[in-house]
Amino acid sequence: MLTMLMTSTTSSGEIPLEARTLAERVFQQLQDAIVRGELPAGSKITEPGLAQAYGISRGPLREAMRRLEAHRLIEREPHVGARVVKLSMRELLELFDMREALESMAARLAARHMTVEEVQALRDVLVAHEEQGDLDQAEAYYQREGDLDFHYLIVRGSHNRMLMTTLCDDLYYLVRLYRTQYSARGGRPQRAFIEHHRIVDAIASGDEELAEQLMRRHVIAARQTVAERYAMSLDDDRELPGGNRKALSRRPPSV
Amino acid sequence: MLTMLMTSTTSSGEIPLEARTLAERVFQQLQDAIVRGELPAGSKITEPGLAQAYGISRGPLREAMRRLEAHRLIEREPHVGARVVKLSMRELLELFDMREALESMAARLAARHMTVEEVQALRDVLVAHEEQGDLDQAEAYYQREGDLDFHYLIVRGSHNRMLMTTLCDDLYYLVRLYRTQYSARGGRPQRAFIEHHRIVDAIASGDEELAEQLMRRHVIAARQTVAERYAMSLDDDRELPGGNRKALSRRPPSV
DNA sequence: GTTTCCCTGATTGTTGACAATGCTCATGAC
DNA sequence: GTCATGAGCATTGTCAACAATCAGGGAAAC
């Protein structure tokens, strides 16, 4: 399963199987718990509670929280407390704008720098997606993770460390958080597959301009899907006042 | 003086005149000390030393250091220590790629969202630059800060909070660090002024495409200047082996 | 002379206790 | 019934001491 690519790729790129320090370990655990929805978006975090839950003292915990804060996964207010970040629709769309800018640049750099082995790995991921997609539509969640693997590999293919850390260590965690927050999984997969293939082809042929442009459109399309569905959900609410809010999670967007 | 715009614009946008907590205050102080070169790039940081220097205990200091680490201003190794980040030329060029992606997006969004008041403020900054530039070339440092003010205002004009924090709270501090690290100030000012004016005009007329494209070229030009000068400095070193390495700081680039 | 090992000192990691701040809820005035 | 007030409590901020780890230097072995 390629999904393990997702687990924290620090700037140096290695995957720390066992964190050297408590603060490091609890940081990763909290990051995971937030992204997986164990700590719900918007829920309040109390230091004594977490410290007891993870069996550590407040010192390392606070350091971990400071890192989470810098990664925008929690929000703190001095002397008051911290809570898990809750993405508003506006912030989610802002996130897509940033992805458009950074991932299109990543695709351009990937077309310039990726090795043949890296391109092949990318193709393998695509094939894995499609086979999995055929298998079972209910497994859409893993497919979604796999989709991020695709973007992940392209970012790494840019060979730009700063871009990698910004996207992989910061933005992508927020993207995953959005999925759990809005119960968003799967969606427009067939179209996304086609787009993915075209992007890989552009990268493989070293066409920087095309790779950038295709990735840009790919992200824009995903953004638009989110925006449209949000507007639809508002209409639904108007028709069914005070009720059914499931529209947001019914047909979630891709990528 | 507009330079005060630079001092830490947290996500909410307000400027914390007096930090509510020790960790917060020492974080800002350290951030400043690093960017201003008081703590030289690459120098080792020891917790007892800093704690004594700032008159606090190691607890809040460590939290501040965690934040600095997340902002990429220091690098830590578990059980060993921390040192101020030292930008290699490769990383510096990577930084420019990110700026190209993000700032061109910011310019596009600014053209879409900026109010007439914000555009006017932007024009005022430009005028202030030029007057200051005429006054004294030795004051280039402040002019440089002013130049960042220009970019700063555009980013804020994007009305995209995530973009603002990423650029203003993360990248721009690294840009300033690069200036002190390579003693880089001023450079190609007249050309930059022209480009700045064109960008503002495009934003004022609401031409998103043009604003984006002009900003992209502006950043690319700056990147190219840096790259060329670096290549030149390497040539110089070949001609003067083991000696004069000042070439890097002799004619530093502009934005 | 070189290498290896161990010891010492210093630094980092962690903890529990104390101080300061903010929130909650009950009480009372209007 | 509503709103202001204040005490009590929980939570956050800070500190100093203890444990674990690493870097450097000197002595011994080859």
Coordinates of C-alpha atoms (C1' of nucleotides) in Angstrom, one line a residue:
Chain A
M1 CA 0.0 0.0 0.0
L2 CA 1.4 3.3 -1.0
T3 CA -0.4 5.2 1.6
M4 CA 2.5 5.0 3.9
L5 CA 4.1 7.7 1.9
M6 CA 1.9 10.1 3.7
T7 CA 3.3 9.6 7.2
S8 CA 5.4 12.7 7.8
T9 CA 8.2 13.4 5.4
T10 CA 10.4 15.8 7.3
S11 CA 12.6 18.1 5.3
S12 CA 15.4 15.5 5.1
G13 CA 12.9 13.0 3.7
E14 CA 13.4 10.0 6.0
I15 CA 10.5 8.5 7.9
P16 CA 11.2 8.5 11.6
L17 CA 10.0 5.0 12.6
E18 CA 10.5 5.8 16.3
A19 CA 10.7 9.4 17.3
R20 CA 13.8 10.1 19.4
T21 CA 12.0 12.3 21.8
L22 CA 8.6 12.4 23.6
A23 CA 7.7 15.8 22.2
E24 CA 8.4 14.5 18.7
R25 CA 6.3 11.4 19.2
V26 CA 3.4 13.1 20.7
F27 CA 3.5 15.7 17.9
Q28 CA 3.1 13.0 15.3
Q29 CA 0.4 11.3 17.3
L30 CA -1.6 14.5 17.7
Q31 CA -1.1 15.4 14.1
D32 CA -2.5 12.0 13.2
A33 CA -5.4 12.2 15.7
I34 CA -6.4 15.5 14.3
V35 CA -6.3 14.5 10.7
R36 CA -8.1 11.3 11.3
G37 CA -10.9 13.1 13.1
E38 CA -10.2 11.5 16.5
L39 CA -9.8 15.1 17.8
P40 CA -12.8 16.7 16.1
A41 CA -12.3 20.1 14.3
G42 CA -13.2 22.9 16.7
S43 CA -12.9 20.8 19.8
K44 CA -11.1 22.2 22.7
I45 CA -7.8 20.8 23.8
T46 CA -6.8 20.9 27.5
E47 CA -3.2 20.3 28.5
P48 CA -3.8 18.2 31.6
G49 CA -6.2 16.0 29.7
L50 CA -3.9 15.3 26.8
A51 CA -0.9 14.9 29.0
Q52 CA -2.7 12.2 30.9
A53 CA -4.1 10.6 27.8
Y54 CA -0.6 10.3 26.3
G55 CA 1.1 9.5 29.6
I56 CA 3.5 12.4 29.5
S57 CA 4.0 15.6 31.3
R58 CA 2.9 19.0 30.1
G59 CA 6.4 20.1 29.1
P60 CA 6.9 18.1 25.9
L61 CA 3.2 18.3 25.2
R62 CA 3.3 22.1 25.1
E63 CA 6.3 21.9 22.7
A64 CA 4.3 19.6 20.5
M65 CA 1.4 21.9 20.6
R66 CA 3.6 24.8 19.6
R67 CA 4.6 22.9 16.5
L68 CA 1.0 22.0 15.8
E69 CA 0.2 25.7 16.1
A70 CA 2.9 26.7 13.6
H71 CA 1.5 24.0 11.2
R72 CA -1.9 25.6 11.6
L73 CA -3.5 22.4 12.9
I74 CA -4.5 24.0 16.2
E75 CA -5.2 27.6 17.3
R76 CA -4.2 29.0 20.6
E77 CA -5.3 32.0 22.6
P78 CA -3.0 33.1 25.4
H79 CA -4.2 32.2 28.9
V80 CA -7.3 30.7 27.4
G81 CA -6.5 27.5 25.6
A82 CA -6.2 25.7 22.3
R83 CA -8.7 24.1 19.9
V84 CA -8.4 22.1 16.8
V85 CA -8.6 24.2 13.7
K86 CA -11.9 24.3 11.9
L87 CA -11.7 25.2 8.3
S88 CA -14.4 27.5 7.1
M89 CA -15.5 27.2 3.5
R90 CA -13.7 30.4 2.8
E91 CA -10.4 29.1 4.2
L92 CA -10.9 25.9 2.3
L93 CA -11.1 27.8 -0.9
E94 CA -8.1 29.8 0.1
L95 CA -6.3 26.6 0.6
F96 CA -7.1 25.6 -3.0
D97 CA -5.7 28.9 -4.3
M98 CA -2.4 28.1 -2.6
R99 CA -2.4 24.6 -3.9
E100 CA -3.0 25.9 -7.4
A101 CA 0.0 28.2 -7.1
L102 CA 2.3 25.7 -5.5
E103 CA 1.4 22.5 -7.2
S104 CA 1.5 24.0 -10.6
M105 CA 5.0 25.1 -9.8
A106 CA 5.8 21.7 -8.5
A107 CA 4.5 20.1 -11.7
R108 CA 6.7 22.4 -13.8
L109 CA 9.8 21.6 -11.7
A110 CA 8.9 17.9 -11.8
A111 CA 8.8 18.0 -15.6
R112 CA 12.3 19.5 -15.4
H113 CA 13.9 17.4 -12.7
M114 CA 12.1 14.0 -12.4
T115 CA 14.2 11.0 -13.2
V116 CA 12.8 8.1 -15.3
E117 CA 12.6 6.0 -12.2
E118 CA 10.5 8.6 -10.4
V119 CA 8.2 8.9 -13.4
Q120 CA 7.8 5.1 -13.5
A121 CA 6.9 5.1 -9.8
L122 CA 4.3 7.8 -10.6
R123 CA 2.8 5.6 -13.3
D124 CA 2.7 2.7 -10.9
V125 CA 0.7 4.7 -8.5
L126 CA -1.8 5.7 -11.2
V127 CA -2.3 2.0 -12.1
A128 CA -2.7 1.1 -8.4
H129 CA -5.4 3.7 -8.1
E130 CA -7.4 2.5 -11.0
E131 CA -7.3 -1.1 -10.0
Q132 CA -8.4 -0.2 -6.5
G133 CA -11.1 2.1 -7.9
D134 CA -12.5 -0.8 -9.9
L135 CA -12.4 -3.1 -6.9
D136 CA -14.7 -1.4 -4.6
Q137 CA -16.2 2.1 -4.6
A138 CA -16.7 1.8 -0.9
E139 CA -12.9 1.8 -0.5
A140 CA -13.0 5.3 -1.9
Y141 CA -11.3 6.5 1.3
Y142 CA -8.1 4.7 0.6
Q143 CA -8.3 5.7 -3.0
R144 CA -8.4 9.3 -1.7
E145 CA -5.2 8.7 0.3
G146 CA -3.8 7.2 -2.8
D147 CA -4.7 10.3 -4.8
L148 CA -2.7 12.4 -2.4
D149 CA 0.1 10.0 -2.9
F150 CA 0.0 11.0 -6.6
H151 CA 0.3 14.6 -5.8
Y152 CA 2.9 13.7 -3.2
L153 CA 5.1 12.0 -5.7
I154 CA 5.0 15.0 -8.0
V155 CA 5.9 17.4 -5.3
R156 CA 8.8 15.2 -4.4
G157 CA 9.7 15.0 -8.0
S158 CA 10.2 18.8 -8.0
H159 CA 13.4 18.2 -6.1
N160 CA 12.6 21.5 -4.3
R161 CA 13.0 20.9 -0.6
M162 CA 11.2 24.0 0.5
L163 CA 8.2 23.2 -1.7
M164 CA 8.1 19.7 -0.4
T165 CA 8.0 20.7 3.3
T166 CA 5.4 23.5 2.7
L167 CA 3.1 21.2 0.7
C168 CA 3.7 17.9 2.4
D169 CA 4.2 19.0 6.0
D170 CA 1.7 21.8 6.0
L171 CA -0.9 22.0 3.3
Y172 CA -1.6 18.4 2.7
Y173 CA -2.4 17.8 6.4
L174 CA -5.0 20.5 6.1
V175 CA -6.3 18.9 3.0
R176 CA -6.8 15.7 4.8
L177 CA -8.3 17.5 7.7
Y178 CA -10.9 19.0 5.3
R179 CA -11.8 15.5 4.1
T180 CA -12.6 14.3 7.6
Q181 CA -14.3 17.6 8.6
Y182 CA -16.7 17.5 5.6
S183 CA -16.7 13.7 5.4
A184 CA -15.5 14.2 1.9
R185 CA -14.2 11.1 0.1
G186 CA -14.0 10.1 -3.5
G187 CA -15.9 12.0 -6.2
R188 CA -15.4 12.7 -9.9
P189 CA -12.8 9.9 -10.0
Q190 CA -13.0 9.0 -13.7
R191 CA -12.3 12.6 -14.8
A192 CA -9.5 12.9 -12.2
F193 CA -7.9 9.8 -13.6
I194 CA -7.8 11.2 -17.1
E195 CA -6.3 14.4 -15.8
H196 CA -3.7 12.6 -13.8
H197 CA -2.6 10.6 -16.8
R198 CA -2.3 13.7 -18.9
I199 CA -0.2 15.4 -16.2
V200 CA 2.1 12.4 -16.0
D201 CA 2.5 12.3 -19.7
A202 CA 3.5 16.0 -19.8
I203 CA 6.0 15.4 -17.0
A204 CA 7.4 12.4 -18.7
S205 CA 7.9 14.3 -21.9
G206 CA 9.6 17.1 -20.1
D207 CA 7.0 19.7 -21.2
E208 CA 7.2 22.1 -18.3
E209 CA 4.5 24.5 -19.6
L210 CA 2.0 21.8 -20.2
A211 CA 2.6 20.1 -16.9
E212 CA 2.2 23.3 -15.1
Q213 CA -1.0 24.3 -17.0
L214 CA -2.6 20.8 -16.6
M215 CA -1.9 20.7 -12.9
R216 CA -3.3 24.2 -12.5
R217 CA -6.5 23.3 -14.2
H218 CA -6.7 20.1 -12.2
V219 CA -6.6 22.0 -8.9
I220 CA -9.0 24.6 -10.2
A221 CA -11.5 22.0 -11.3
A222 CA -11.4 20.4 -7.8
R223 CA -11.8 23.8 -6.2
Q224 CA -14.8 24.6 -8.4
T225 CA -16.4 21.3 -7.5
V226 CA -16.1 22.1 -3.9
A227 CA -17.5 25.6 -4.4
E228 CA -20.4 24.4 -6.4
R229 CA -21.3 21.7 -3.9
Y230 CA -21.2 24.2 -1.2
A231 CA -23.6 26.5 -3.1
M232 CA -25.9 23.6 -3.7
S233 CA -25.9 22.7 0.0
L234 CA -26.9 26.2 0.8
D235 CA -29.8 25.9 -1.6
D236 CA -30.8 22.6 -0.1
D237 CA -30.8 24.2 3.3
R238 CA -33.2 26.9 2.0
E239 CA -35.6 24.3 0.7
L240 CA -35.4 22.2 3.8
P241 CA -35.0 24.7 6.6
G242 CA -33.4 23.5 9.8
G243 CA -32.9 20.1 8.5
N244 CA -30.9 17.9 6.1
R245 CA -27.3 19.2 6.0
K246 CA -25.9 16.0 4.5
A247 CA -25.6 17.6 1.1
L248 CA -22.0 18.5 1.8
S249 CA -20.9 14.9 2.4
R250 CA -23.1 13.2 -0.2
R251 CA -21.0 13.7 -3.3
P252 CA -17.6 14.9 -2.1
P253 CA -15.1 16.3 -4.5
S254 CA -11.9 14.7 -5.8
V255 CA -8.4 16.0 -5.2
Chain B
M1 CA 8.3 54.9 8.2
L2 CA 6.5 52.1 6.6
T3 CA 8.9 49.5 7.8
M4 CA 6.9 48.8 10.8
L5 CA 4.6 46.8 8.6
M6 CA 7.1 44.1 8.7
T7 CA 6.9 43.3 12.4
S8 CA 5.0 40.0 12.6
T9 CA 1.6 40.0 11.1
T10 CA -0.1 37.1 12.8
S11 CA -2.9 35.3 11.0
S12 CA -5.4 37.7 12.6
G13 CA -3.4 40.6 11.3
E14 CA -3.0 42.7 14.4
I15 CA 0.4 43.8 15.6
P16 CA 1.0 42.6 19.2
L17 CA 2.6 45.6 20.8
E18 CA 3.3 43.7 23.9
A19 CA 3.3 40.0 23.8
R20 CA 1.1 38.4 26.4
T21 CA 3.5 35.7 27.3
L22 CA 7.2 35.2 27.8
A23 CA 7.4 32.5 25.1
E24 CA 5.7 34.8 22.6
R25 CA 8.0 37.7 23.4
V26 CA 11.2 35.7 23.3
F27 CA 10.0 34.2 20.0
Q28 CA 9.7 37.6 18.4
Q29 CA 13.0 38.7 19.9
L30 CA 14.8 35.7 18.6
Q31 CA 13.2 36.0 15.2
D32 CA 14.4 39.6 15.1
A33 CA 17.9 38.7 16.3
I34 CA 18.2 36.1 13.6
V35 CA 17.0 38.2 10.8
R36 CA 19.1 41.2 11.8
G37 CA 22.2 39.0 12.0
E38 CA 22.7 39.3 15.7
L39 CA 22.6 35.6 15.8
P40 CA 24.7 34.7 12.8
A41 CA 23.6 32.1 10.3
G42 CA 25.0 28.7 11.2
S43 CA 25.9 29.7 14.8
K44 CA 25.0 27.2 17.5
I45 CA 22.3 28.0 20.0
T46 CA 22.5 26.8 23.5
E47 CA 19.5 26.8 25.8
P48 CA 21.2 27.8 29.0
G49 CA 23.0 30.6 27.3
L50 CA 19.9 32.1 25.6
A51 CA 17.8 31.6 28.8
Q52 CA 20.3 33.6 30.8
A53 CA 20.7 36.2 28.0
Y54 CA 16.9 36.8 27.9
G55 CA 16.4 36.3 31.6
I56 CA 13.9 33.5 31.4
S57 CA 13.9 29.9 32.2
R58 CA 14.3 27.1 29.6
G59 CA 10.6 26.2 29.5
P60 CA 9.3 29.2 27.5
L61 CA 12.5 29.4 25.6
R62 CA 12.1 25.9 24.3
E63 CA 8.6 26.6 23.2
A64 CA 9.9 29.7 21.3
M65 CA 12.6 27.6 19.7
R66 CA 10.0 25.0 18.6
R67 CA 8.1 27.8 16.8
L68 CA 11.3 29.1 15.2
E69 CA 12.0 25.5 14.1
A70 CA 8.6 25.2 12.4
H71 CA 9.2 28.6 10.7
R72 CA 12.5 27.2 9.4
L73 CA 14.7 29.8 11.1
I74 CA 16.6 27.3 13.2
E75 CA 17.4 23.7 12.7
R76 CA 17.4 21.2 15.6
E77 CA 18.9 17.8 16.0
P78 CA 17.6 15.7 18.9
H79 CA 19.9 15.5 21.9
V80 CA 22.5 17.6 20.1
G81 CA 21.3 21.1 19.7
A82 CA 20.1 23.8 17.5
R83 CA 21.7 26.2 15.1
V84 CA 20.6 29.2 13.1
V85 CA 19.6 28.2 9.6
K86 CA 22.2 28.8 6.9
L87 CA 20.7 29.2 3.4
S88 CA 22.7 27.5 0.7
M89 CA 22.6 29.1 -2.7
R90 CA 20.4 26.1 -3.8
E91 CA 17.9 26.7 -1.0
L92 CA 17.9 30.4 -1.8
L93 CA 17.0 29.7 -5.4
E94 CA 14.3 27.3 -4.2
L95 CA 13.0 30.1 -2.1
F96 CA 12.7 32.2 -5.2
D97 CA 10.7 29.5 -7.0
M98 CA 8.2 29.5 -4.1
R99 CA 8.0 33.2 -4.2
E100 CA 7.3 33.1 -7.9
A101 CA 4.4 30.7 -7.4
L102 CA 2.9 32.4 -4.4
E103 CA 3.5 36.1 -5.2
S104 CA 2.1 35.8 -8.7
M105 CA -1.0 34.2 -7.2
A106 CA -1.1 37.0 -4.6
A107 CA -0.9 39.6 -7.4
R108 CA -3.7 38.0 -9.3
L109 CA -5.9 37.9 -6.2
A110 CA -4.9 41.5 -5.3
A111 CA -6.1 42.6 -8.7
R112 CA -9.4 40.9 -7.9
H113 CA -9.9 42.0 -4.4
M114 CA -7.9 45.1 -3.5
T115 CA -10.0 48.2 -2.6
V116 CA -9.2 51.6 -3.9
E117 CA -7.8 52.7 -0.5
E118 CA -5.4 49.7 -0.5
V119 CA -4.3 50.6 -4.0
Q120 CA -3.7 54.1 -3.0
A121 CA -1.6 53.0 0.0
L122 CA 0.4 50.9 -2.4
R123 CA 1.1 53.9 -4.6
D124 CA 2.1 55.9 -1.5
V125 CA 4.7 53.2 -0.7
L126 CA 6.1 53.4 -4.1
V127 CA 6.5 57.2 -3.9
A128 CA 8.1 56.9 -0.5
H129 CA 10.6 54.4 -2.0
E130 CA 11.7 56.6 -4.8
E131 CA 12.1 59.7 -2.7
Q132 CA 14.1 57.7 -0.2
G133 CA 16.1 56.2 -3.0
D134 CA 17.0 59.7 -4.3
L135 CA 18.0 60.9 -0.8
D136 CA 20.8 58.6 -0.1
Q137 CA 22.0 55.4 -1.7
A138 CA 23.7 54.4 1.5
E139 CA 20.3 54.1 3.1
A140 CA 19.7 51.3 0.7
Y141 CA 19.0 49.0 3.6
Y142 CA 15.9 50.8 4.6
Q143 CA 14.9 51.0 1.1
R144 CA 15.2 47.3 0.9
E145 CA 12.9 46.9 3.8
G146 CA 10.6 49.3 2.1
D147 CA 10.7 47.1 -1.0
L148 CA 9.5 44.2 1.1
D149 CA 6.7 46.5 2.3
F150 CA 5.6 46.8 -1.3
H151 CA 5.3 43.1 -1.7
Y152 CA 3.8 42.9 1.8
L153 CA 1.0 45.2 0.8
I154 CA 0.2 43.2 -2.3
V155 CA 0.1 40.0 -0.3
R156 CA -2.3 41.6 2.1
G157 CA -4.3 42.9 -0.8
S158 CA -4.9 39.3 -1.9
H159 CA -7.3 39.0 1.1
N160 CA -6.2 35.4 1.4
R161 CA -5.2 34.7 5.0
M162 CA -3.4 31.6 4.3
L163 CA -1.3 33.2 1.6
M164 CA -0.6 36.1 4.0
T165 CA 0.7 34.0 6.8
T166 CA 2.8 31.7 4.6
L167 CA 4.5 34.6 2.8
C168 CA 4.7 37.2 5.6
D169 CA 5.2 34.9 8.6
D170 CA 7.5 32.3 6.9
L171 CA 9.0 33.2 3.6
Y172 CA 9.7 36.9 4.0
Y173 CA 11.7 36.3 7.2
L174 CA 13.9 33.9 5.2
V175 CA 14.2 36.5 2.5
R176 CA 15.4 39.0 5.1
L177 CA 17.7 36.4 6.5
Y178 CA 19.3 35.9 3.1
R179 CA 20.0 39.7 2.9
T180 CA 21.9 39.7 6.1
Q181 CA 23.6 36.4 5.4
Y182 CA 24.9 37.6 2.0
S183 CA 25.1 41.2 3.1
A184 CA 22.8 41.8 0.2
R185 CA 21.2 45.3 0.0
G186 CA 19.9 47.4 -2.8
G187 CA 20.6 46.5 -6.4
R188 CA 18.9 47.2 -9.8
P189 CA 16.6 49.7 -8.1
Q190 CA 15.6 51.7 -11.1
R191 CA 14.5 48.7 -13.1
A192 CA 12.6 47.3 -10.0
F193 CA 10.8 50.6 -9.6
I194 CA 9.5 50.5 -13.2
E195 CA 8.3 46.9 -12.7
H196 CA 6.7 47.9 -9.4
H197 CA 4.8 50.6 -11.1
R198 CA 3.6 48.4 -13.8
I199 CA 2.4 45.8 -11.3
V200 CA 0.4 48.4 -9.4
D201 CA -1.1 49.7 -12.6
A202 CA -2.2 46.2 -13.5
I203 CA -3.7 45.7 -10.1
A204 CA -5.4 49.0 -10.1
S205 CA -7.1 48.3 -13.4
G206 CA -8.2 44.9 -12.2
D207 CA -6.3 43.0 -14.8
E208 CA -5.6 39.7 -13.1
E209 CA -3.7 38.0 -15.8
L210 CA -1.4 40.9 -16.3
A211 CA -0.7 41.5 -12.6
E212 CA 0.1 37.8 -12.2
Q213 CA 2.4 37.7 -15.2
L214 CA 4.2 40.9 -14.3
M215 CA 4.8 39.8 -10.7
R216 CA 6.0 36.4 -12.0
R217 CA 8.6 38.1 -14.2
H218 CA 9.6 40.5 -11.5
V219 CA 10.5 37.6 -9.1
I220 CA 12.1 35.6 -11.9
A221 CA 14.3 38.6 -12.8
A222 CA 15.4 38.9 -9.2
R223 CA 16.1 35.2 -9.0
Q224 CA 18.2 35.4 -12.2
T225 CA 20.2 38.3 -10.8
V226 CA 21.0 36.3 -7.8
A227 CA 22.0 33.2 -9.8
E228 CA 24.2 35.2 -12.2
R229 CA 26.0 37.0 -9.4
Y230 CA 26.6 33.7 -7.8
A231 CA 28.1 32.3 -11.0
M232 CA 30.2 35.4 -11.3
S233 CA 31.5 35.0 -7.7
L234 CA 32.5 31.5 -8.5
D235 CA 34.5 32.7 -11.5
D236 CA 36.1 35.3 -9.3
D237 CA 37.1 32.7 -6.9
R238 CA 38.8 30.7 -9.7
E239 CA 40.8 33.8 -10.7
L240 CA 41.7 34.7 -7.1
P241 CA 42.1 31.3 -5.5
G242 CA 41.7 31.2 -1.7
G243 CA 41.1 34.9 -1.5
N244 CA 38.5 37.6 -2.1
R245 CA 35.1 36.2 -1.5
K246 CA 33.4 39.6 -1.3
A247 CA 31.9 39.3 -4.8
L248 CA 28.7 38.0 -3.3
S249 CA 28.1 41.1 -1.3
R250 CA 29.4 43.6 -3.7
R251 CA 26.4 44.2 -5.9
P252 CA 23.4 42.5 -4.2
P253 CA 20.2 41.9 -6.0
S254 CA 16.9 43.5 -5.7
V255 CA 13.8 41.7 -4.6
Chain C
dG1 C1' 52.2 7.2 15.9
dT2 C1' 47.6 5.7 15.5
dT3 C1' 43.5 3.9 17.1
dT4 C1' 40.3 2.6 20.6
dC5 C1' 38.1 3.1 24.8
dC6 C1' 36.3 5.4 28.7
dC7 C1' 35.6 9.2 31.6
dT8 C1' 34.2 13.8 32.5
dG9 C1' 31.7 17.9 31.6
dA10 C1' 28.1 20.1 29.4
dT11 C1' 23.8 20.2 27.1
dT12 C1' 19.3 18.5 26.1
dG13 C1' 15.0 16.0 27.6
dT14 C1' 11.6 15.5 31.2
dT15 C1' 9.1 16.2 35.3
dG16 C1' 6.4 18.0 39.1
dA17 C1' 5.3 22.1 41.7
dC18 C1' 4.1 27.0 42.1
dA19 C1' 2.1 31.4 40.2
dA20 C1' -1.0 33.9 37.3
dT21 C1' -4.9 34.3 34.5
dG22 C1' -9.5 33.5 32.9
dC23 C1' -14.0 31.0 33.1
dT24 C1' -18.2 29.4 35.7
dC25 C1' -21.7 29.6 38.5
dA26 C1' -24.1 31.0 42.5
dT27 C1' -25.6 35.0 44.9
dG28 C1' -27.8 39.3 45.3
dA29 C1' -29.5 43.9 43.7
dC30 C1' -32.7 46.2 40.7
Chain D
dG1 C1' -36.9 38.0 35.5
dT2 C1' -32.6 40.1 34.2
dC3 C1' -28.2 41.7 35.0
dA4 C1' -24.0 42.7 37.7
dT5 C1' -20.7 41.0 41.1
dG6 C1' -17.5 38.1 43.3
dA7 C1' -15.7 33.7 45.0
dG8 C1' -14.0 29.3 43.7
dC9 C1' -12.0 26.4 40.5
dA10 C1' -9.9 24.7 36.5
dT11 C1' -6.5 25.8 33.1
dT12 C1' -2.5 28.0 31.4
dG13 C1' 2.2 30.1 32.2
dT14 C1' 6.6 29.7 34.5
dC15 C1' 10.3 27.8 37.1
dA16 C1' 14.0 25.0 39.1
dA17 C1' 15.6 20.3 39.8
dC18 C1' 16.5 15.6 38.0
dA19 C1' 17.5 12.1 34.3
dA20 C1' 19.3 10.9 29.8
dT21 C1' 22.3 11.7 26.0
dC22 C1' 26.1 13.4 23.5
dA23 C1' 30.8 15.7 22.5
dG24 C1' 35.6 16.2 23.6
dG25 C1' 39.9 14.8 25.7
dG26 C1' 43.1 11.9 27.7
dA27 C1' 45.0 7.4 28.7
dA28 C1' 46.0 2.8 27.3
dA29 C1' 46.7 -0.8 23.8
dC30 C1' 48.6 -2.1 19.4

